[in-house]
XYZ file of N, CA and C in Angstrom:
696
model
N 87.181 -59.894 1.236
C 85.999 -60.109 2.055
C 86.282 -59.600 3.472
N 85.368 -58.786 3.983
C 85.545 -58.245 5.332
C 85.217 -59.304 6.373
N 86.016 -59.346 7.410
C 85.745 -60.259 8.527
C 85.485 -59.448 9.783
N 84.538 -59.904 10.577
C 84.166 -59.204 11.805
C 84.561 -60.079 12.995
N 85.313 -59.520 13.919
C 85.704 -60.259 15.125
C 85.388 -59.421 16.351
N 85.016 -60.111 17.429
C 84.707 -59.430 18.679
C 85.992 -59.249 19.492
N 86.152 -58.065 20.025
C 87.324 -57.782 20.853
C 86.866 -57.210 22.179
N 87.816 -56.907 23.021
C 87.478 -56.373 24.345
C 86.890 -54.965 24.276
N 87.137 -54.274 23.136
C 86.648 -52.892 22.991
C 85.468 -52.774 22.037
N 85.030 -53.882 21.454
C 83.915 -53.819 20.521
C 84.036 -54.847 19.415
N 83.609 -54.470 18.215
C 83.673 -55.369 17.057
C 84.600 -54.761 16.000
N 85.575 -55.558 15.614
C 86.576 -55.082 14.655
C 86.301 -55.638 13.272
N 86.247 -54.735 12.284
C 86.138 -55.151 10.894
C 87.545 -55.157 10.309
N 87.903 -56.231 9.631
C 89.236 -56.381 9.053
C 89.094 -56.694 7.569
N 89.772 -55.918 6.721
C 89.644 -56.080 5.263
C 91.014 -56.257 4.651
N 91.166 -57.320 3.879
C 92.377 -57.565 3.112
C 91.979 -57.709 1.650
N 92.500 -56.829 0.824
C 92.159 -56.839 -0.604
C 93.396 -56.530 -1.419
N 93.588 -57.287 -2.482
C 94.755 -57.103 -3.343
C 94.813 -55.672 -3.878
N 95.994 -55.055 -3.801
C 96.182 -53.690 -4.289
C 95.960 -52.632 -3.225
N 95.528 -53.058 -2.021
C 95.280 -52.118 -0.931
C 95.988 -52.595 0.328
N 96.358 -51.640 1.160
C 96.936 -52.000 2.450
C 95.840 -52.586 3.337
N 96.253 -53.463 4.231
C 95.293 -54.051 5.157
C 94.614 -52.946 5.967
N 93.295 -53.068 6.131
C 92.532 -52.034 6.815
C 91.686 -52.655 7.919
N 91.650 -51.998 9.076
C 90.817 -52.473 10.181
C 90.344 -51.299 11.018
N 89.179 -51.473 11.613
C 88.622 -50.435 12.467
C 87.629 -51.077 13.423
N 87.558 -50.550 14.647
C 86.699 -51.127 15.676
C 85.466 -50.252 15.924
N 84.317 -50.904 16.083
C 83.052 -50.216 16.313
C 82.369 -50.767 17.562
N 81.464 -50.010 18.160
C 80.768 -50.471 19.366
C 79.862 -51.676 19.112
N 79.252 -51.725 17.901
C 78.310 -52.810 17.617
C 78.728 -53.579 16.367
N 78.248 -54.798 16.278
C 78.549 -55.657 15.134
C 77.924 -55.098 13.859
N 76.746 -54.540 13.971
C 76.054 -53.971 12.802
C 76.849 -52.818 12.193
N 77.376 -51.942 13.053
C 78.179 -50.814 12.557
C 79.431 -51.316 11.853
N 80.076 -52.319 12.430
C 81.286 -52.879 11.832
C 80.977 -53.496 10.468
N 79.854 -54.245 10.408
C 79.471 -54.898 9.156
C 79.151 -53.869 8.074
N 78.382 -52.850 8.412
C 78.005 -51.815 7.442
C 79.231 -51.044 6.947
N 80.148 -50.781 7.858
C 81.366 -50.063 7.457
C 82.201 -50.921 6.512
N 82.260 -52.232 6.791
C 83.003 -53.135 5.909
C 82.421 -53.156 4.512
N 81.097 -53.145 4.404
C 80.428 -53.119 3.099
C 80.773 -51.828 2.352
N 80.763 -50.723 3.092
C 81.070 -49.423 2.486
C 82.504 -49.380 1.959
N 83.454 -49.822 2.774
C 84.864 -49.770 2.385
C 85.126 -50.663 1.175
N 84.566 -51.862 1.168
C 84.768 -52.773 0.032
C 84.175 -52.197 -1.252
N 83.038 -51.523 -1.128
C 82.426 -50.894 -2.309
C 83.311 -49.779 -2.848
N 83.894 -48.987 -1.943
C 84.800 -47.905 -2.357
C 86.057 -48.472 -3.005
N 86.566 -49.562 -2.481
C 87.736 -50.215 -3.067
C 87.427 -50.724 -4.468
N 86.251 -51.290 -4.634
C 85.849 -51.812 -5.942
C 85.732 -50.702 -6.976
N 85.304 -49.523 -6.525
C 85.186 -48.381 -7.442
C 86.523 -47.690 -7.661
N 87.511 -48.038 -6.846
C 88.822 -47.399 -6.962
C 88.883 -46.039 -6.329
N 87.965 -45.739 -5.423
C 87.919 -44.424 -4.790
C 88.242 -44.467 -3.299
N 88.622 -45.643 -2.790
C 88.904 -45.754 -1.360
C 90.266 -45.172 -1.002
N 90.303 -44.400 0.063
C 91.547 -43.845 0.587
C 91.565 -44.071 2.094
N 92.589 -44.745 2.559
C 92.766 -44.960 4.001
C 93.385 -43.694 4.575
N 92.675 -43.013 5.459
C 93.158 -41.747 6.006
C 94.448 -41.906 6.793
N 94.706 -43.114 7.297
C 95.964 -43.345 8.003
C 97.138 -43.223 7.039
N 96.939 -43.700 5.803
C 97.990 -43.591 4.789
C 98.060 -42.175 4.244
N 96.904 -41.552 4.167
C 96.837 -40.220 3.589
C 97.677 -39.219 4.365
N 97.816 -39.420 5.671
C 98.602 -38.501 6.488
C 100.069 -38.481 6.076
N 100.505 -39.521 5.382
C 101.891 -39.576 4.937
C 102.128 -38.634 3.764
N 101.055 -38.229 3.075
C 101.171 -37.352 1.912
C 101.001 -35.912 2.369
N 102.037 -35.129 2.224
C 101.997 -33.740 2.662
C 101.713 -32.817 1.477
N 100.923 -31.809 1.710
C 100.522 -30.882 0.652
C 101.740 -30.198 0.029
N 102.693 -29.789 0.851
C 103.875 -29.090 0.333
C 104.676 -29.979 -0.618
N 104.745 -31.277 -0.338
C 105.479 -32.194 -1.213
C 104.820 -32.301 -2.580
N 103.493 -32.289 -2.605
C 102.758 -32.357 -3.865
C 103.001 -31.099 -4.695
N 102.990 -29.951 -4.044
C 103.244 -28.686 -4.744
C 104.650 -28.652 -5.344
N 105.635 -29.079 -4.569
C 107.020 -29.053 -5.039
C 107.274 -30.106 -6.103
N 106.588 -31.245 -6.009
C 106.715 -32.282 -7.048
C 106.217 -31.749 -8.372
N 105.067 -31.103 -8.351
C 104.522 -30.513 -9.578
C 105.477 -29.470 -10.143
N 106.012 -28.618 -9.262
C 106.928 -27.563 -9.692
C 108.191 -28.149 -10.310
N 108.769 -29.159 -9.687
C 110.038 -29.733 -10.139
C 109.919 -30.522 -11.433
N 108.717 -30.998 -11.745
C 108.549 -31.878 -12.907
C 107.792 -31.231 -14.057
N 107.516 -29.925 -13.946
C 106.799 -29.214 -15.007
C 107.428 -27.851 -15.254
N 107.324 -27.381 -16.484
C 107.819 -26.056 -16.824
C 106.798 -25.030 -16.341
N 107.242 -24.089 -15.538
C 106.351 -23.073 -14.977
C 106.925 -21.683 -15.234
N 106.053 -20.718 -15.395
C 106.495 -19.337 -15.525
C 107.100 -18.860 -14.205
N 107.797 -17.728 -14.256
C 108.389 -17.183 -13.038
C 107.319 -16.902 -11.989
N 106.196 -16.360 -12.450
C 105.114 -16.032 -11.534
C 104.539 -17.292 -10.889
N 104.337 -18.325 -11.697
C 103.774 -19.581 -11.186
C 104.758 -20.263 -10.238
N 106.042 -20.212 -10.595
C 107.075 -20.790 -9.735
C 107.079 -20.113 -8.368
N 107.020 -18.795 -8.385
C 107.002 -18.037 -7.126
C 105.782 -18.419 -6.286
N 104.623 -18.530 -6.938
C 103.387 -18.856 -6.216
C 103.442 -20.255 -5.620
N 103.924 -21.232 -6.393
C 104.013 -22.607 -5.907
C 104.963 -22.711 -4.717
N 106.093 -22.009 -4.786
C 107.048 -22.032 -3.669
C 106.446 -21.381 -2.433
N 105.703 -20.301 -2.642
C 105.077 -19.630 -1.506
C 104.032 -20.528 -0.854
N 103.239 -21.217 -1.682
C 102.232 -22.134 -1.159
C 102.882 -23.292 -0.399
N 103.996 -23.795 -0.932
C 104.700 -24.901 -0.273
C 105.178 -24.476 1.113
N 105.651 -23.235 1.221
C 106.069 -22.724 2.536
C 104.856 -22.539 3.444
N 103.779 -22.021 2.877
C 102.565 -21.758 3.649
C 101.948 -23.044 4.190
N 101.999 -24.112 3.383
C 101.353 -25.371 3.756
C 102.338 -26.410 4.296
N 103.534 -25.964 4.651
C 104.531 -26.898 5.174
C 104.008 -27.582 6.442
N 104.114 -28.911 6.463
C 103.654 -29.671 7.614
C 102.169 -29.985 7.591
N 101.466 -29.548 6.524
C 100.026 -29.773 6.420
C 99.748 -31.061 5.652
N 98.962 -31.945 6.253
C 98.591 -33.193 5.581
C 97.295 -32.989 4.808
N 96.990 -33.915 3.917
C 95.750 -33.807 3.160
C 94.533 -34.044 4.050
N 94.718 -34.709 5.162
C 93.622 -34.839 6.129
C 93.215 -33.467 6.658
N 94.194 -32.577 6.751
C 93.951 -31.245 7.302
C 93.541 -30.241 6.237
N 93.714 -30.612 4.968
C 93.334 -29.723 3.867
C 91.832 -29.882 3.596
N 91.050 -29.321 4.472
C 89.599 -29.430 4.405
C 89.006 -28.200 3.718
N 87.737 -28.277 3.307
C 87.081 -27.087 2.742
C 87.139 -25.896 3.691
N 86.965 -26.157 4.986
C 87.017 -25.073 5.971
C 88.404 -24.448 6.027
N 89.452 -25.282 5.940
C 90.817 -24.755 5.971
C 91.048 -23.850 4.758
N 90.661 -24.312 3.570
C 90.864 -23.524 2.353
C 90.058 -22.233 2.412
N 88.829 -22.306 2.924
C 87.993 -21.113 3.058
C 88.665 -20.079 3.952
N 89.151 -20.502 5.095
C 89.812 -19.573 6.017
C 91.096 -19.021 5.420
N 91.830 -19.871 4.692
C 93.051 -19.416 4.039
C 92.738 -18.306 3.029
N 91.704 -18.532 2.213
C 91.341 -17.551 1.185
C 90.850 -16.249 1.804
N 90.110 -16.349 2.885
C 89.644 -15.135 3.563
C 90.810 -14.318 4.093
N 91.792 -14.992 4.660
C 92.967 -14.291 5.179
C 93.776 -13.662 4.053
N 93.924 -14.378 2.955
C 94.697 -13.856 1.821
C 94.014 -12.658 1.171
N 92.670 -12.673 1.136
C 91.944 -11.574 0.497
C 92.091 -10.263 1.259
N 92.584 -10.351 2.489
C 92.841 -9.138 3.260
C 94.029 -8.368 2.700
N 94.889 -9.069 1.960
C 96.127 -8.416 1.502
C 96.359 -8.518 -0.004
N 95.659 -9.438 -0.710
C 95.865 -9.568 -2.157
C 94.516 -9.628 -2.868
N 94.559 -9.558 -4.196
C 93.331 -9.532 -4.991
C 92.706 -10.916 -5.125
N 91.445 -10.934 -5.564
C 90.746 -12.193 -5.804
C 91.434 -12.981 -6.914
N 92.023 -12.276 -7.882
C 92.740 -12.943 -8.973
C 93.945 -13.703 -8.430
N 94.698 -13.083 -7.527
C 95.877 -13.733 -6.953
C 95.481 -14.971 -6.157
N 94.451 -14.850 -5.341
C 93.983 -16.009 -4.559
C 93.471 -17.100 -5.488
N 92.781 -16.693 -6.552
C 92.286 -17.665 -7.525
C 93.406 -18.434 -8.189
N 94.489 -17.738 -8.517
C 95.660 -18.410 -9.105
C 96.231 -19.438 -8.129
N 96.305 -19.063 -6.863
C 96.865 -19.970 -5.857
C 96.041 -21.253 -5.741
N 94.727 -21.120 -5.713
C 93.865 -22.303 -5.600
C 93.918 -23.128 -6.877
N 94.013 -22.467 -8.028
C 94.127 -23.191 -9.298
C 95.420 -23.987 -9.367
N 96.525 -23.377 -8.939
C 97.816 -24.072 -8.966
C 97.828 -25.233 -7.984
N 97.168 -25.051 -6.856
C 97.037 -26.151 -5.894
C 96.268 -27.299 -6.522
N 95.183 -26.974 -7.210
C 94.392 -27.999 -7.877
C 95.162 -28.712 -8.970
N 95.943 -27.969 -9.743
C 96.761 -28.571 -10.804
C 97.795 -29.527 -10.215
N 98.394 -29.129 -9.109
C 99.407 -29.964 -8.455
C 98.797 -31.272 -7.956
N 97.613 -31.175 -7.378
C 96.942 -32.373 -6.882
C 96.579 -33.299 -8.030
N 96.027 -32.732 -9.107
C 95.661 -33.549 -10.276
C 96.879 -34.268 -10.837
N 97.984 -33.542 -10.950
C 99.213 -34.129 -11.514
C 99.667 -35.316 -10.674
N 99.703 -35.136 -9.374
C 100.200 -36.208 -8.497
C 99.210 -37.370 -8.390
N 97.932 -37.095 -8.564
C 96.959 -38.191 -8.573
C 97.144 -39.074 -9.801
N 97.357 -38.429 -10.947
C 97.462 -39.171 -12.215
C 98.852 -39.767 -12.408
N 99.879 -38.977 -12.182
C 101.252 -39.395 -12.487
C 101.933 -40.113 -11.326
N 101.676 -39.659 -10.105
C 102.391 -40.187 -8.946
C 101.570 -41.165 -8.107
N 100.317 -41.379 -8.495
C 99.497 -42.334 -7.746
C 99.024 -41.830 -6.398
N 98.931 -40.501 -6.244
C 98.427 -39.939 -4.995
C 96.988 -40.407 -4.785
N 96.736 -41.039 -3.656
C 95.415 -41.613 -3.395
C 94.510 -40.593 -2.718
N 93.687 -39.954 -3.537
C 92.707 -39.000 -3.037
C 91.368 -39.282 -3.713
N 90.315 -39.275 -2.942
C 88.991 -39.516 -3.514
C 88.598 -38.385 -4.458
N 88.929 -37.148 -4.082
C 88.580 -35.995 -4.892
C 89.633 -34.909 -4.740
N 89.617 -33.982 -5.676
C 90.522 -32.834 -5.630
C 89.814 -31.724 -4.871
N 90.149 -31.578 -3.605
C 89.434 -30.649 -2.739
C 89.542 -29.213 -3.224
N 90.651 -28.863 -3.883
C 90.820 -27.495 -4.385
C 89.782 -27.178 -5.457
N 89.452 -28.169 -6.275
C 88.450 -27.965 -7.322
C 87.032 -28.025 -6.756
N 86.844 -28.834 -5.732
C 85.521 -28.969 -5.123
C 85.038 -27.642 -4.539
N 85.939 -26.911 -3.904
C 85.533 -25.686 -3.202
C 85.538 -24.441 -4.095
N 86.064 -24.529 -5.312
C 86.186 -23.342 -6.159
C 84.859 -22.636 -6.440
N 83.781 -23.371 -6.764
C 82.511 -22.670 -7.011
C 82.049 -21.846 -5.813
N 82.218 -22.389 -4.617
C 81.814 -21.659 -3.414
C 82.705 -20.437 -3.198
N 84.018 -20.600 -3.420
C 84.946 -19.480 -3.245
C 84.636 -18.362 -4.235
N 84.248 -18.746 -5.451
C 83.876 -17.756 -6.469
C 82.615 -17.016 -6.040
N 81.630 -17.756 -5.541
C 80.375 -17.160 -5.090
C 80.611 -16.167 -3.958
N 81.584 -16.470 -3.102
C 81.898 -15.597 -1.969
C 82.847 -14.459 -2.344
N 83.189 -14.371 -3.639
C 84.102 -13.330 -4.134
C 85.488 -13.405 -3.503
N 85.869 -14.620 -3.130
C 87.203 -14.808 -2.570
C 88.227 -15.090 -3.667
N 87.761 -15.603 -4.786
C 88.622 -15.804 -5.950
C 87.925 -15.225 -7.169
N 88.711 -14.850 -8.170
C 88.123 -14.264 -9.371
C 89.170 -14.021 -10.428
N 88.785 -13.294 -11.448
C 89.687 -12.979 -12.549
C 90.093 -11.513 -12.470
N 91.090 -11.162 -13.249
C 91.565 -9.780 -13.249
C 90.527 -8.852 -13.873
N 90.387 -7.695 -13.285
C 89.533 -6.674 -13.887
C 90.231 -6.133 -15.134
N 89.447 -5.845 -16.161
C 90.032 -5.340 -17.397
C 90.708 -3.994 -17.130
N 91.934 -3.882 -17.598
C 92.699 -2.660 -17.348
C 92.535 -1.691 -18.507
N 92.100 -0.478 -18.193
C 91.966 0.533 -19.241
C 92.717 1.816 -18.884
N 93.505 1.747 -17.826
C 94.282 2.912 -17.404
C 95.461 3.111 -18.331
N 95.614 4.291 -18.861
C 96.732 4.637 -19.724
C 97.419 5.885 -19.177
N 98.755 5.957 -19.320
C 99.450 7.165 -18.841
C 99.056 8.379 -19.673
N 98.936 9.499 -19.023
C 98.596 10.738 -19.718
C 99.843 11.268 -20.425
N 99.681 12.170 -21.403
C 100.855 12.768 -22.063
C 101.808 13.418 -21.069
N 101.248 14.013 -20.037
C 102.094 14.658 -19.026
C 102.924 13.624 -18.269
N 102.312 12.484 -17.939
C 103.020 11.426 -17.221
C 104.113 10.822 -18.100
N 103.813 10.659 -19.377
C 104.812 10.115 -20.301
C 106.019 11.044 -20.400
N 105.744 12.345 -20.469
C 106.832 13.310 -20.553
C 107.674 13.288 -19.276
N 107.040 13.122 -18.125
C 107.777 13.028 -16.871
C 108.689 11.801 -16.858
N 108.201 10.691 -17.403
C 109.008 9.464 -17.455
C 110.245 9.684 -18.319
N 110.038 10.262 -19.497
C 111.160 10.474 -20.409
C 112.138 11.517 -19.871
N 111.606 12.506 -19.174
C 112.479 13.531 -18.577
C 113.361 12.908 -17.504
N 112.798 11.983 -16.723
C 113.559 11.315 -15.671
C 114.644 10.425 -16.272
N 114.321 9.781 -17.407
C 115.322 8.939 -18.091
C 116.500 9.804 -18.544
N 116.175 10.950 -19.114
C 117.227 11.852 -19.591
C 118.039 12.415 -18.426
N 117.360 12.748 -17.331
C 118.048 13.322 -16.173
C 119.069 12.351 -15.587
N 118.688 11.045 -15.575
C 119.574 10.037 -15.014
C 120.588 9.523 -16.026
N 120.478 9.996 -17.267
C 121.431 9.581 -18.292
C 121.298 8.115 -18.675
N 120.075 7.577 -18.592
C 119.848 6.167 -18.942
C 120.022 5.948 -20.429
N 120.285 4.712 -20.803
C 120.470 4.379 -22.216
C 119.179 4.580 -23.000
N 119.331 4.812 -24.299
C 118.165 5.038 -25.160
C 117.256 3.819 -25.229
N 117.823 2.595 -24.983
C 117.010 1.391 -25.105
C 115.827 1.417 -24.149
N 115.985 2.068 -22.987
C 114.903 2.125 -22.012
C 113.739 2.939 -22.558
N 114.057 4.027 -23.232
C 113.004 4.856 -23.848
C 112.259 4.044 -24.906
N 113.032 3.281 -25.704
C 112.411 2.473 -26.755
C 111.515 1.381 -26.163
N 111.960 0.784 -25.078
C 111.166 -0.259 -24.428
C 109.840 0.294 -23.933
N 109.875 1.498 -23.384
C 108.657 2.123 -22.868
C 107.695 2.425 -24.013
N 108.224 2.899 -25.110
C 107.380 3.188 -26.276
C 106.718 1.916 -26.811
N 107.506 0.833 -26.893
C 106.955 -0.440 -27.360
C 105.867 -0.936 -26.414
N 106.125 -0.828 -25.118
C 105.154 -1.286 -24.120
C 103.849 -0.501 -24.213
N 103.956 0.811 -24.377
C 102.752 1.635 -24.454
C 101.964 1.377 -25.731
N 102.659 1.159 -26.836
C 101.979 0.956 -28.123
C 101.395 -0.446 -28.277
N 102.031 -1.435 -27.626
C 101.630 -2.830 -27.849
C 100.957 -3.495 -26.643
N 101.191 -2.949 -25.450
C 100.669 -3.604 -24.249
C 101.513 -4.803 -23.832
N 102.704 -4.948 -24.415
C 103.570 -6.079 -24.076
C 104.163 -5.903 -22.690
N 104.399 -7.040 -22.028
C 105.051 -7.034 -20.724
C 106.559 -6.923 -20.895
N 107.226 -6.586 -19.789
C 108.682 -6.432 -19.812
C 109.368 -7.705 -20.307
N 108.940 -8.854 -19.771
C 109.553 -10.113 -20.176
C 109.339 -10.429 -21.635
N 108.157 -10.081 -22.158
C 107.855 -10.321 -23.575
C 108.744 -9.460 -24.476
N 108.988 -8.237 -24.046
C 109.853 -7.344 -24.830
C 111.287 -7.858 -24.822
N 111.768 -8.271 -23.651
C 113.134 -8.800 -23.549
C 113.311 -10.061 -24.392
N 112.242 -10.838 -24.535
C 112.334 -12.119 -25.251
C 112.151 -11.980 -26.758
N 111.896 -10.776 -27.239
C 111.657 -10.584 -28.680
C 112.878 -10.969 -29.516
N 112.598 -11.530 -30.699
C 113.645 -11.844 -31.674
C 113.332 -11.098 -32.967
N 114.379 -10.828 -33.738
C 114.182 -10.103 -34.998
C 113.230 -10.851 -35.923
N 113.298 -12.183 -35.854
C 112.456 -12.997 -36.736
C 110.970 -12.872 -36.405
N 110.661 -12.347 -35.226
C 109.265 -12.218 -34.810
C 108.674 -10.857 -35.179
N 109.492 -9.990 -35.753
C 109.037 -8.649 -36.119
C 108.780 -8.587 -37.622
N 107.561 -8.213 -37.999
C 107.181 -8.074 -39.409
C 107.071 -6.585 -39.706
N 108.154 -6.014 -40.268
C 108.171 -4.578 -40.525
C 107.198 -4.192 -41.638
N 106.941 -5.118 -42.554
C 106.045 -4.811 -43.674
C 104.602 -4.605 -43.187
N 104.175 -5.474 -42.259
C 102.802 -5.369 -41.750
C 102.717 -4.692 -40.386
N 103.887 -4.242 -39.894
C 103.941 -3.564 -38.594
C 103.351 -4.414 -37.466
N 103.786 -5.668 -37.392
C 103.296 -6.571 -36.343
C 104.459 -7.253 -35.639
N 104.203 -7.701 -34.428
C 105.170 -8.475 -33.647
C 104.472 -9.739 -33.167
N 105.075 -10.886 -33.416
C 104.531 -12.153 -32.924
C 105.152 -12.458 -31.573
N 104.305 -12.669 -30.575
C 104.782 -12.890 -29.201
C 104.536 -14.348 -28.820
N 105.614 -15.076 -28.554
C 105.485 -16.489 -28.193
C 105.829 -16.739 -26.741
N 106.716 -15.922 -26.183
C 107.105 -16.088 -24.775
C 106.162 -15.280 -23.896
N 104.904 -15.776 -23.784
C 103.909 -15.050 -23.008
C 103.741 -15.627 -21.608
N 103.138 -14.825 -20.733
C 102.873 -15.261 -19.366
C 101.944 -16.460 -19.334
N 100.941 -16.474 -20.260
C 99.963 -17.568 -20.266
C 100.289 -18.647 -21.284
N 101.504 -18.611 -21.861
C 101.974 -19.629 -22.797
C 101.153 -19.735 -24.070
N 100.394 -18.694 -24.411
C 99.659 -18.677 -25.659
C 100.197 -17.549 -26.535
N 100.594 -17.871 -27.740
C 101.139 -16.855 -28.617
C 100.071 -15.900 -29.122
N 100.497 -14.701 -29.486
C 99.584 -13.735 -30.090
C 100.373 -12.780 -30.960
N 99.682 -12.052 -31.804
C 100.310 -11.072 -32.689
C 99.709 -9.704 -32.454
């Protein structure tokens, strides 16, 4: 139950509720204090109340690194999470506003693609969700997810454009000629042929096992993929 007391600077609302830290705030009028107390108690009852004074203790970089340290991530995702942690070092969730994210995305789009920026915001959102559910991070909403529709509309984030560029026969011959000139091992030539015929990434080729190759049907099953989804 909120209590209202008069002080030398106005009217102070004081709230003590089990499961929450003690909360108080001073207002110029008794009506404002009373209305604010009603609002805070309602938010507490719904389980959506967050005291911004406590929220400042939660740093964005810590949430990103917690997610990284406690989950299996691809090399690309690991690199992105570490970069974001450095970028947001010293930033509190109070400061992680829609305007901050918008300006961040605009600056990033000057040097990287919409797909890259989209990945960064998605990973930020995943990190926040993880810490809210698993670590008890007290946030009313996931701000990274809230702003995504607007960022998409502004073309600041997006998906990769479909790639249809293929090396010409002349370019392929130049590649193989360079391999021969440098005296590289034959395995490099074979890797290039596999990549061109299958569209597999370098890491996928390196991770191949004999058991994943079906010589009878001329297929390769790929399980160590960038997106963690197998394909043939």
